[in-house]
Short mmCIF file of C-alpha atoms in Angstrom, two decimals:
data_model
loop_
_atom_site.label_atom_id
_atom_site.label_comp_id
_atom_site.label_asym_id
_atom_site.label_seq_id
_atom_site.Cartn_x
_atom_site.Cartn_y
_atom_site.Cartn_z
CA UNK A 1 42.91 13.18 44.41
CA UNK A 2 39.75 14.42 45.81
CA UNK A 3 37.17 16.32 43.76
CA UNK A 4 34.58 18.23 45.27
CA UNK A 5 31.16 19.12 43.49
CA UNK A 6 30.10 22.67 43.86
CA UNK A 7 26.40 23.57 44.63
CA UNK A 8 26.16 24.48 40.90
CA UNK A 9 27.34 20.83 39.80
CA UNK A 10 25.11 19.31 42.16
CA UNK A 11 22.14 21.27 40.96
CA UNK A 12 22.90 20.54 37.42
CA UNK A 13 23.20 17.07 38.05
CA UNK A 14 19.64 16.99 39.68
CA UNK A 15 18.14 18.80 36.85
CA UNK A 16 19.63 16.26 34.14
CA UNK A 17 18.14 13.45 36.40
CA UNK A 18 14.79 15.32 36.63
CA UNK A 19 14.79 15.72 32.82
CA UNK A 20 15.80 12.07 32.02
CA UNK A 21 12.94 10.97 34.47
CA UNK A 22 10.52 13.40 32.76
CA UNK A 23 11.64 12.02 29.38
CA UNK A 24 11.15 8.24 30.80
CA UNK A 25 7.63 9.31 32.17
CA UNK A 26 6.75 10.84 28.85
CA UNK A 27 7.56 7.47 26.96
CA UNK A 28 5.52 5.70 29.62
CA UNK A 29 2.59 7.86 29.41
CA UNK A 30 1.93 7.33 25.76
CA UNK A 31 -1.46 6.04 25.06
CA UNK A 32 -1.64 2.21 24.38
CA UNK A 33 -2.92 2.80 20.90
CA UNK A 34 0.35 4.81 20.13
CA UNK A 35 2.51 2.19 21.56
CA UNK A 36 0.72 -0.68 19.66
CA UNK A 37 1.24 1.48 16.38
CA UNK A 38 4.89 2.14 16.98
CA UNK A 39 5.55 -1.56 17.81
CA UNK A 40 3.53 -2.69 14.73
CA UNK A 41 5.69 -0.59 12.37
CA UNK A 42 9.03 -1.71 13.71
CA UNK A 43 11.03 -4.66 12.40
CA UNK A 44 10.35 -7.43 14.81
CA UNK A 45 13.90 -7.61 16.46
CA UNK A 46 13.64 -3.67 17.06
CA UNK A 47 10.25 -4.27 18.63
CA UNK A 48 11.85 -6.56 21.13
CA UNK A 49 14.46 -4.13 21.85
CA UNK A 50 11.83 -1.55 22.97
CA UNK A 51 11.74 -3.60 26.35
CA UNK A 52 14.59 -1.46 27.59
CA UNK A 53 12.67 1.77 27.27
CA UNK A 54 10.85 1.61 30.41
CA UNK A 55 9.06 -0.92 32.78
CA UNK A 56 5.67 -0.19 30.94
CA UNK A 57 7.24 -1.18 27.56
CA UNK A 58 9.11 -4.17 29.07
CA UNK A 59 6.61 -6.73 27.70
CA UNK A 60 4.57 -4.75 25.31
CA UNK A 61 6.09 -6.57 22.35
CA UNK A 62 4.65 -10.03 23.61
CA UNK A 63 1.27 -8.82 22.64
CA UNK A 64 1.95 -8.02 18.98
CA UNK A 65 -0.81 -9.52 16.72
CA UNK A 66 1.11 -9.26 13.44
CA UNK A 67 4.49 -11.21 13.40
CA UNK A 68 6.90 -10.93 10.60
CA UNK A 69 10.07 -13.21 10.76
CA UNK A 70 12.91 -13.34 8.17
CA UNK A 71 16.76 -13.74 7.86
CA UNK A 72 17.24 -10.18 9.16
CA UNK A 73 16.16 -11.55 12.67
CA UNK A 74 19.88 -12.88 12.99
CA UNK A 75 22.94 -10.91 12.31
CA UNK A 76 25.24 -13.85 11.07
CA UNK A 77 23.90 -15.30 7.79
CA UNK A 78 27.04 -16.33 6.16
CA UNK A 79 26.85 -19.87 7.24
CA UNK A 80 23.55 -21.42 6.43
CA UNK A 81 23.61 -23.97 9.19
CA UNK A 82 24.51 -21.40 11.82
CA UNK A 83 21.95 -18.85 10.60
CA UNK A 84 19.09 -21.59 10.56
CA UNK A 85 19.80 -22.33 14.03
CA UNK A 86 19.79 -18.68 14.94
CA UNK A 87 16.52 -18.07 13.16
CA UNK A 88 14.89 -21.13 14.93
CA UNK A 89 16.12 -20.00 18.27
CA UNK A 90 14.85 -16.45 17.81
CA UNK A 91 11.46 -17.57 16.80
CA UNK A 92 11.06 -20.08 19.35
CA UNK A 93 11.81 -17.53 22.10
CA UNK A 94 9.51 -14.94 20.82
CA UNK A 95 6.58 -17.50 20.46
CA UNK A 96 7.43 -18.84 23.93
CA UNK A 97 7.06 -15.58 25.51
CA UNK A 98 4.20 -14.25 23.31
CA UNK A 99 0.88 -13.53 25.01
CA UNK A 100 -2.60 -13.22 23.20
CA UNK A 101 -3.73 -13.80 19.97
CA UNK A 102 -1.78 -13.92 16.58
CA UNK A 103 -3.80 -12.49 13.71
CA UNK A 104 -0.95 -12.44 11.01
CA UNK A 105 2.29 -14.73 10.78
CA UNK A 106 4.72 -14.25 8.12
CA UNK A 107 8.12 -16.43 7.75
CA UNK A 108 10.36 -15.78 4.91
CA UNK A 109 13.81 -17.29 5.09
CA UNK A 110 16.38 -18.64 2.73
CA UNK A 111 18.42 -20.23 5.34
CA UNK A 112 15.49 -22.21 7.14
CA UNK A 113 14.32 -25.37 5.94
CA UNK A 114 11.26 -27.36 6.80
CA UNK A 115 11.85 -29.01 10.23
CA UNK A 116 10.13 -30.34 13.24
CA UNK A 117 10.35 -26.70 14.41
CA UNK A 118 8.03 -25.49 11.46
CA UNK A 119 5.52 -28.31 12.46
CA UNK A 120 5.55 -26.93 16.17
CA UNK A 121 4.97 -23.51 14.94
CA UNK A 122 2.13 -24.43 12.66
CA UNK A 123 0.52 -26.41 15.53
CA UNK A 124 0.76 -23.41 17.89
CA UNK A 125 -0.65 -21.00 15.25
CA UNK A 126 -3.67 -23.31 14.69
CA UNK A 127 -4.47 -22.95 18.49
CA UNK A 128 -4.10 -19.11 18.18
CA UNK A 129 -6.82 -18.73 15.49
CA UNK A 130 -4.34 -17.21 13.01
CA UNK A 131 -6.05 -15.26 10.26
CA UNK A 132 -3.21 -14.66 7.81
CA UNK A 133 -0.38 -17.25 7.18
CA UNK A 134 2.55 -16.88 5.06
CA UNK A 135 5.42 -19.37 4.54
CA UNK A 136 8.45 -18.92 2.20
CA UNK A 137 11.17 -21.27 3.17
CA UNK A 138 14.60 -22.29 1.72
CA UNK A 139 16.03 -22.59 -1.80
CA UNK A 140 15.99 -25.86 -3.85
CA UNK A 141 13.90 -27.64 -1.17
CA UNK A 142 10.33 -28.19 -0.40
CA UNK A 143 8.72 -28.43 3.08
CA UNK A 144 5.76 -30.60 3.76
CA UNK A 145 2.99 -28.65 5.56
CA UNK A 146 1.98 -30.21 8.85
CA UNK A 147 -1.58 -31.46 9.11
CA UNK A 148 -2.24 -28.85 11.77
CA UNK A 149 -2.42 -26.30 8.94
CA UNK A 150 -5.78 -27.70 7.90
CA UNK A 151 -7.05 -26.77 11.43
CA UNK A 152 -6.64 -23.17 11.02
CA UNK A 153 -10.31 -22.71 10.51
CA UNK A 154 -10.16 -18.75 10.86
CA UNK A 155 -7.58 -18.27 8.09
CA UNK A 156 -8.57 -15.26 5.72
CA UNK A 157 -5.16 -15.36 3.80
CA UNK A 158 -2.85 -18.23 2.98
CA UNK A 159 0.45 -17.92 1.15
CA UNK A 160 2.84 -20.94 0.63
CA UNK A 161 5.97 -21.19 -1.24
CA UNK A 162 7.88 -24.17 -2.10
CA UNK A 163 5.60 -26.55 -0.07
CA UNK A 164 3.98 -29.84 -0.34
CA UNK A 165 0.36 -30.04 0.51
CA UNK A 166 -1.59 -33.14 1.33
CA UNK A 167 -5.06 -32.35 2.68
CA UNK A 168 -6.55 -34.89 4.73
CA UNK A 169 -9.73 -36.65 3.36
CA UNK A 170 -11.82 -35.29 6.14
CA UNK A 171 -10.81 -31.62 5.32
CA UNK A 172 -13.60 -29.60 4.23
CA UNK A 173 -11.97 -26.31 3.43
CA UNK A 174 -11.30 -23.00 5.06
CA UNK A 175 -14.59 -21.39 5.60
CA UNK A 176 -13.42 -17.79 5.82
CA UNK A 177 -10.54 -17.97 3.42
CA UNK A 178 -10.40 -15.03 0.73
CA UNK A 179 -7.01 -14.92 -0.66
CA UNK A 180 -5.00 -17.99 -1.53
CA UNK A 181 -1.38 -17.86 -3.10
CA UNK A 182 0.38 -21.23 -3.92
CA UNK A 183 3.78 -20.86 -5.70
CA UNK A 184 5.76 -24.06 -6.52
CA UNK A 185 3.51 -26.07 -4.39
CA UNK A 186 3.10 -29.89 -5.03
CA UNK A 187 -0.40 -31.00 -4.54
CA UNK A 188 -2.45 -33.58 -6.28
CA UNK A 189 -4.51 -31.95 -9.08
CA UNK A 190 -7.76 -33.35 -7.72
CA UNK A 191 -6.86 -32.01 -4.22
CA UNK A 192 -6.28 -28.35 -5.47
CA UNK A 193 -9.64 -28.35 -7.16
CA UNK A 194 -11.35 -29.52 -4.04
CA UNK A 195 -9.45 -26.84 -2.04
CA UNK A 196 -10.58 -24.25 -4.17
CA UNK A 197 -14.14 -25.29 -4.47
CA UNK A 198 -14.50 -25.88 -0.65
CA UNK A 199 -13.27 -22.37 -0.09
CA UNK A 200 -16.70 -20.71 -0.98
CA UNK A 201 -15.62 -17.00 0.16
CA UNK A 202 -12.43 -17.14 -1.93
CA UNK A 203 -11.69 -13.82 -3.94
CA UNK A 204 -8.15 -13.98 -4.86
CA UNK A 205 -6.38 -16.96 -6.24
CA UNK A 206 -2.73 -17.43 -7.50
CA UNK A 207 -1.26 -20.63 -8.89
CA UNK A 208 2.26 -19.93 -9.82
CA UNK A 209 4.65 -22.59 -11.51
CA UNK A 210 2.27 -25.47 -11.49
CA UNK A 211 3.26 -28.26 -13.70
CA UNK A 212 1.09 -30.47 -16.14
CA UNK A 213 -2.26 -29.71 -14.40
CA UNK A 214 -5.75 -30.12 -15.92
CA UNK A 215 -7.55 -27.47 -13.81
CA UNK A 216 -11.04 -26.70 -13.28
CA UNK A 217 -11.90 -23.77 -11.02
CA UNK A 218 -15.35 -23.42 -9.25
CA UNK A 219 -15.37 -20.40 -7.13
CA UNK A 220 -18.53 -18.26 -6.95
CA UNK A 221 -16.98 -15.39 -5.17
CA UNK A 222 -13.58 -15.27 -7.16
CA UNK A 223 -12.66 -11.95 -8.33
CA UNK A 224 -8.97 -12.01 -9.28
CA UNK A 225 -7.20 -14.90 -10.81
CA UNK A 226 -3.62 -15.55 -11.59
CA UNK A 227 -2.28 -18.64 -13.24
CA UNK A 228 1.35 -19.37 -14.26
CA UNK A 229 2.65 -22.76 -15.33
CA UNK A 230 2.46 -25.71 -17.66
CA UNK A 231 -1.34 -26.29 -17.63
CA UNK A 232 -2.83 -28.74 -20.12
CA UNK A 233 -6.37 -27.59 -19.68
CA UNK A 234 -8.09 -24.79 -17.81
CA UNK A 235 -11.79 -24.54 -17.20
CA UNK A 236 -13.63 -21.86 -15.39
CA UNK A 237 -16.99 -22.91 -14.05
CA UNK A 238 -19.21 -21.02 -11.65
CA UNK A 239 -17.04 -17.84 -11.64
CA UNK A 240 -19.76 -15.08 -12.22
CA UNK A 241 -17.81 -12.43 -10.03
CA UNK A 242 -14.40 -12.84 -11.85
CA UNK A 243 -13.08 -9.36 -12.80
CA UNK A 244 -9.44 -9.75 -13.60
CA UNK A 245 -7.78 -12.81 -15.29
CA UNK A 246 -3.96 -13.35 -15.68
CA UNK A 247 -2.76 -16.61 -17.56
CA UNK A 248 0.59 -17.44 -18.61
CA UNK A 249 1.09 -20.88 -20.18
CA UNK A 250 4.22 -22.48 -20.56
CA UNK A 251 4.90 -25.18 -23.29
CA UNK A 252 6.38 -28.81 -22.75
CA UNK A 253 6.47 -31.51 -25.48
CA UNK A 254 3.71 -33.31 -23.32
CA UNK A 255 1.59 -30.44 -23.46
CA UNK A 256 2.15 -29.80 -27.05
CA UNK A 257 0.97 -33.23 -27.76
CA UNK A 258 -1.95 -32.65 -25.82
CA UNK A 259 -2.87 -29.45 -27.84
CA UNK A 260 -2.72 -31.59 -31.03
CA UNK A 261 -5.28 -34.22 -29.67
CA UNK A 262 -7.67 -31.60 -28.24
CA UNK A 263 -10.95 -30.98 -30.06
CA UNK A 264 -12.90 -28.97 -27.60
CA UNK A 265 -13.24 -25.07 -27.97
CA UNK A 266 -10.69 -23.72 -25.17
CA UNK A 267 -12.27 -20.22 -25.64
CA UNK A 268 -15.49 -21.28 -24.22
CA UNK A 269 -14.19 -23.30 -21.41
CA UNK A 270 -11.82 -20.35 -20.11
CA UNK A 271 -14.19 -17.32 -20.90
CA UNK A 272 -17.64 -18.84 -21.39
CA UNK A 273 -18.64 -18.33 -17.78
CA UNK A 274 -17.11 -15.00 -16.66
CA UNK A 275 -19.79 -12.42 -17.48
CA UNK A 276 -18.03 -9.70 -15.25
CA UNK A 277 -14.69 -9.77 -16.58
CA UNK A 278 -12.93 -6.35 -16.81
CA UNK A 279 -9.29 -7.00 -17.49
CA UNK A 280 -7.78 -10.11 -19.42
CA UNK A 281 -3.85 -10.70 -19.73
CA UNK A 282 -2.69 -13.74 -21.65
CA UNK A 283 1.16 -14.46 -21.86
CA UNK A 284 3.20 -17.05 -23.81
CA UNK A 285 1.00 -19.83 -25.22
CA UNK A 286 -2.19 -18.50 -23.82
CA UNK A 287 -3.53 -17.39 -27.12
CA UNK A 288 -2.32 -20.70 -28.85
CA UNK A 289 -4.39 -22.60 -26.21
CA UNK A 290 -7.36 -20.42 -26.71
CA UNK A 291 -7.32 -20.98 -30.44
CA UNK A 292 -7.84 -24.68 -30.29
CA UNK A 293 -11.27 -25.46 -31.42
CA UNK A 294 -12.40 -21.94 -32.05
CA UNK A 295 -14.80 -20.57 -34.70
CA UNK A 296 -15.69 -17.09 -35.68
CA UNK A 297 -19.33 -17.14 -36.05
CA UNK A 298 -21.96 -15.79 -33.77
CA UNK A 299 -20.09 -13.65 -31.01
CA UNK A 300 -21.47 -14.81 -27.76
CA UNK A 301 -21.25 -14.00 -24.77
CA UNK A 302 -20.91 -10.31 -24.77
CA UNK A 303 -18.47 -8.87 -22.10
CA UNK A 304 -19.94 -5.55 -21.25
CA UNK A 305 -17.25 -4.62 -18.67
CA UNK A 306 -14.11 -5.89 -20.40
CA UNK A 307 -11.99 -2.86 -20.79
CA UNK A 308 -8.49 -3.85 -21.09
CA UNK A 309 -6.97 -6.83 -23.06
CA UNK A 310 -3.32 -7.67 -23.05
CA UNK A 311 -1.97 -10.75 -25.09
CA UNK A 312 1.73 -11.68 -25.70
CA UNK A 313 3.35 -14.23 -28.19
CA UNK A 314 0.50 -13.90 -30.69
CA UNK A 315 1.04 -15.68 -34.04
CA UNK A 316 -0.34 -13.54 -36.77
CA UNK A 317 0.31 -16.11 -39.29
CA UNK A 318 -2.03 -18.66 -37.57
CA UNK A 319 -5.54 -17.77 -38.41
CA UNK A 320 -7.04 -19.39 -35.50
CA UNK A 321 -4.72 -17.25 -33.17
CA UNK A 322 -6.14 -14.10 -35.13
CA UNK A 323 -9.81 -15.43 -34.40
CA UNK A 324 -9.07 -15.46 -30.77
CA UNK A 325 -8.17 -11.72 -30.93
CA UNK A 326 -11.16 -10.94 -33.14
CA UNK A 327 -13.63 -12.73 -30.96
CA UNK A 328 -12.13 -11.03 -28.05
CA UNK A 329 -12.38 -7.52 -29.23
CA UNK A 330 -15.95 -8.14 -31.06
CA UNK A 331 -17.38 -9.39 -27.82
CA UNK A 332 -16.01 -6.29 -25.81
CA UNK A 333 -18.08 -3.36 -26.74
CA UNK A 334 -16.61 -1.10 -24.10
CA UNK A 335 -13.08 -2.02 -24.74
CA UNK A 336 -10.75 0.85 -23.96
CA UNK A 337 -7.08 -0.59 -23.98
CA UNK A 338 -5.59 -3.17 -26.34
CA UNK A 339 -2.02 -4.40 -26.05
CA UNK A 340 -0.67 -7.12 -28.27
CA UNK A 341 2.79 -8.39 -28.59
CA UNK A 342 3.28 -10.41 -31.92
CA UNK A 343 5.64 -13.47 -32.21
CA UNK A 344 5.20 -13.64 -36.04
CA UNK A 345 8.19 -14.68 -38.05
CA UNK A 346 6.68 -16.30 -41.38
CA UNK A 347 6.88 -14.21 -44.49
CA UNK A 348 5.26 -16.80 -46.80
CA UNK A 349 1.88 -16.00 -48.51
CA UNK A 350 -1.29 -16.28 -46.48
CA UNK A 351 -4.90 -16.48 -47.10
CA UNK A 352 -6.50 -12.95 -45.99
CA UNK A 353 -10.05 -14.06 -46.58
CA UNK A 354 -10.81 -13.84 -42.73
CA UNK A 355 -10.78 -10.03 -43.09
CA UNK A 356 -13.95 -10.22 -45.40
CA UNK A 357 -15.98 -12.07 -42.88
CA UNK A 358 -19.66 -10.71 -42.47
CA UNK A 359 -18.95 -10.29 -38.74
CA UNK A 360 -16.22 -7.75 -39.33
CA UNK A 361 -18.46 -5.59 -41.50
CA UNK A 362 -19.75 -2.26 -39.61
CA UNK A 363 -18.02 -2.86 -36.43
CA UNK A 364 -17.47 0.19 -34.19
CA UNK A 365 -15.32 0.13 -31.18
CA UNK A 366 -16.84 3.21 -29.46
CA UNK A 367 -14.62 3.12 -26.36
CA UNK A 368 -11.34 2.03 -27.71
CA UNK A 369 -8.61 4.80 -27.03
CA UNK A 370 -5.28 3.11 -26.78
CA UNK A 371 -3.72 0.50 -29.13
CA UNK A 372 -0.33 -0.76 -28.25
CA UNK A 373 1.38 -3.39 -30.78
CA UNK A 374 4.96 -4.46 -30.24
CA UNK A 375 7.20 -6.82 -32.04
CA UNK A 376 5.27 -6.14 -35.28
CA UNK A 377 6.84 -6.89 -38.66
CA UNK A 378 4.65 -5.62 -41.12
CA UNK A 379 3.34 -8.89 -42.20
CA UNK A 380 -0.17 -9.13 -44.19
CA UNK A 381 -2.40 -10.09 -41.39
CA UNK A 382 -0.54 -7.52 -39.09
CA UNK A 383 -1.24 -4.83 -41.61
CA UNK A 384 -4.90 -5.67 -42.14
CA UNK A 385 -5.29 -5.99 -38.45
CA UNK A 386 -3.99 -2.26 -38.02
CA UNK A 387 -6.19 -1.19 -40.75
CA UNK A 388 -9.22 -2.93 -39.30
CA UNK A 389 -8.60 -1.04 -35.86
CA UNK A 390 -8.04 2.36 -37.36
CA UNK A 391 -11.16 2.21 -39.56
CA UNK A 392 -13.40 0.90 -36.73
CA UNK A 393 -12.22 3.06 -33.75
CA UNK A 394 -13.70 6.59 -33.84
CA UNK A 395 -12.34 7.83 -30.35
CA UNK A 396 -8.91 6.26 -30.78
CA UNK A 397 -6.25 8.57 -29.36
CA UNK A 398 -3.09 6.57 -29.56
CA UNK A 399 -1.94 3.81 -32.19
CA UNK A 400 1.58 2.70 -30.55
CA UNK A 401 3.47 0.41 -32.85
CA UNK A 402 6.97 -1.11 -32.06
CA UNK A 403 8.68 -2.80 -34.84
CA UNK A 404 10.56 -6.24 -34.41
CA UNK A 405 14.18 -5.57 -35.11
CA UNK A 406 15.04 -9.16 -35.71
CA UNK A 407 12.85 -9.63 -38.69
CA UNK A 408 13.70 -8.25 -42.21
CA UNK A 409 10.95 -8.00 -44.83
CA UNK A 410 10.73 -6.67 -48.29
CA UNK A 411 8.29 -3.79 -47.25
CA UNK A 412 10.72 -1.77 -45.30
CA UNK A 413 8.26 1.16 -45.50
CA UNK A 414 5.21 -0.54 -43.88
CA UNK A 415 5.16 2.14 -41.05
CA UNK A 416 4.61 4.85 -43.76
CA UNK A 417 1.92 2.54 -45.32
CA UNK A 418 -0.15 2.59 -42.03
CA UNK A 419 -0.32 6.27 -42.13
CA UNK A 420 -2.34 5.94 -45.51
CA UNK A 421 -5.08 3.63 -43.91
CA UNK A 422 -8.45 5.19 -43.50
CA UNK A 423 -9.23 6.42 -39.94
CA UNK A 424 -12.49 6.76 -38.09
CA UNK A 425 -10.77 8.83 -35.45
CA UNK A 426 -9.35 12.39 -36.57
CA UNK A 427 -7.57 12.62 -33.24
CA UNK A 428 -5.27 9.43 -33.20
CA UNK A 429 -1.58 10.06 -32.58
CA UNK A 430 0.81 7.55 -34.27
CA UNK A 431 3.79 6.51 -32.36
CA UNK A 432 6.52 4.42 -34.01
CA UNK A 433 9.61 2.78 -32.56
CA UNK A 434 11.94 -0.10 -32.75
CA UNK A 435 12.02 -2.91 -30.23
CA UNK A 436 15.07 -2.56 -28.24
CA UNK A 437 14.47 -5.94 -26.49
#
């Protein structure tokens, strides 16, 4: 059957073609800065697909300076071996066609394991003067970083997860590195100390899930420190700029034995050289570690900028751990927020003489506004601590107390008893609750 197009139909077709061309021209005529912004915000697979938009867009994706690869780069991740092959093929193809510098490279893949391909990519990146590098590979396996990693002299940020690091003897550090994140990284303890101290511009440091390390940190520009793992010792030297410290210390039999044999004052080793500290968070056995060798005499040094203290798993039945808390808050005249999670279970008689010490008399916390105490059981030292804070905090606004529901004590009305304590602040609001955890 023959179909004839009328003048009207031909005109409509020409109009649609003109409109399509106009749209194509509109996309093609976008400013370079707009195109770059669009590509940078797209997932990397979608950025590649923009090559079909117009001839001007065809190779724009090859000049991206920030590359982020993950398992979403491939569609079939049901079978690990197949998914791994697909990811490797995609990354290889992308890097083969890439043109120009690479400022940031991120690779996060569950299916991808360390292989010769990863070594090749690191070698390529070292030649591209990469500035930010992140590798998170596999589950249950570690990959060994290729020696070319230590040739990335322009690095500003480095993130490695489940990696084996073996810096060469000739390695002198990353001269521009400001952010170092190592999680489940296997590295000789001396090597990690050398790595940290040789990166003189380092500002942020995270060491997560380290095992059995005696760690000394020397970093004159360090501002943020996060440590998590089974540390035997922690010593901060030459860290005058440090403002935020987070430490979570986990216990093993080996570490417990080391604690018993330790005679030095851990409080001084950790906090003796951090005059600029603003926020301190201690989790798990941090307070226990800090209590070794502590004395409550002259309060030195004074942390004028310390405004937030958070401690968990504090044993109020241990006088040494109480000394840690007291020494901290007495050395922080501008403290504003205090959060403590108790781990006390003992109900036996205890010596309360510590609360009559000279250094606790006439103490005033002039800036303390919020106190949050959780897992409290109404034990004698806990009650004296609450009484001490209420009587010494003239601007206190909130006293938030959460009871440990797993501990039964004779004094079930200890919440009510706290209401009868003398208060320096007339504006304090009491909040009582039972721990639901």
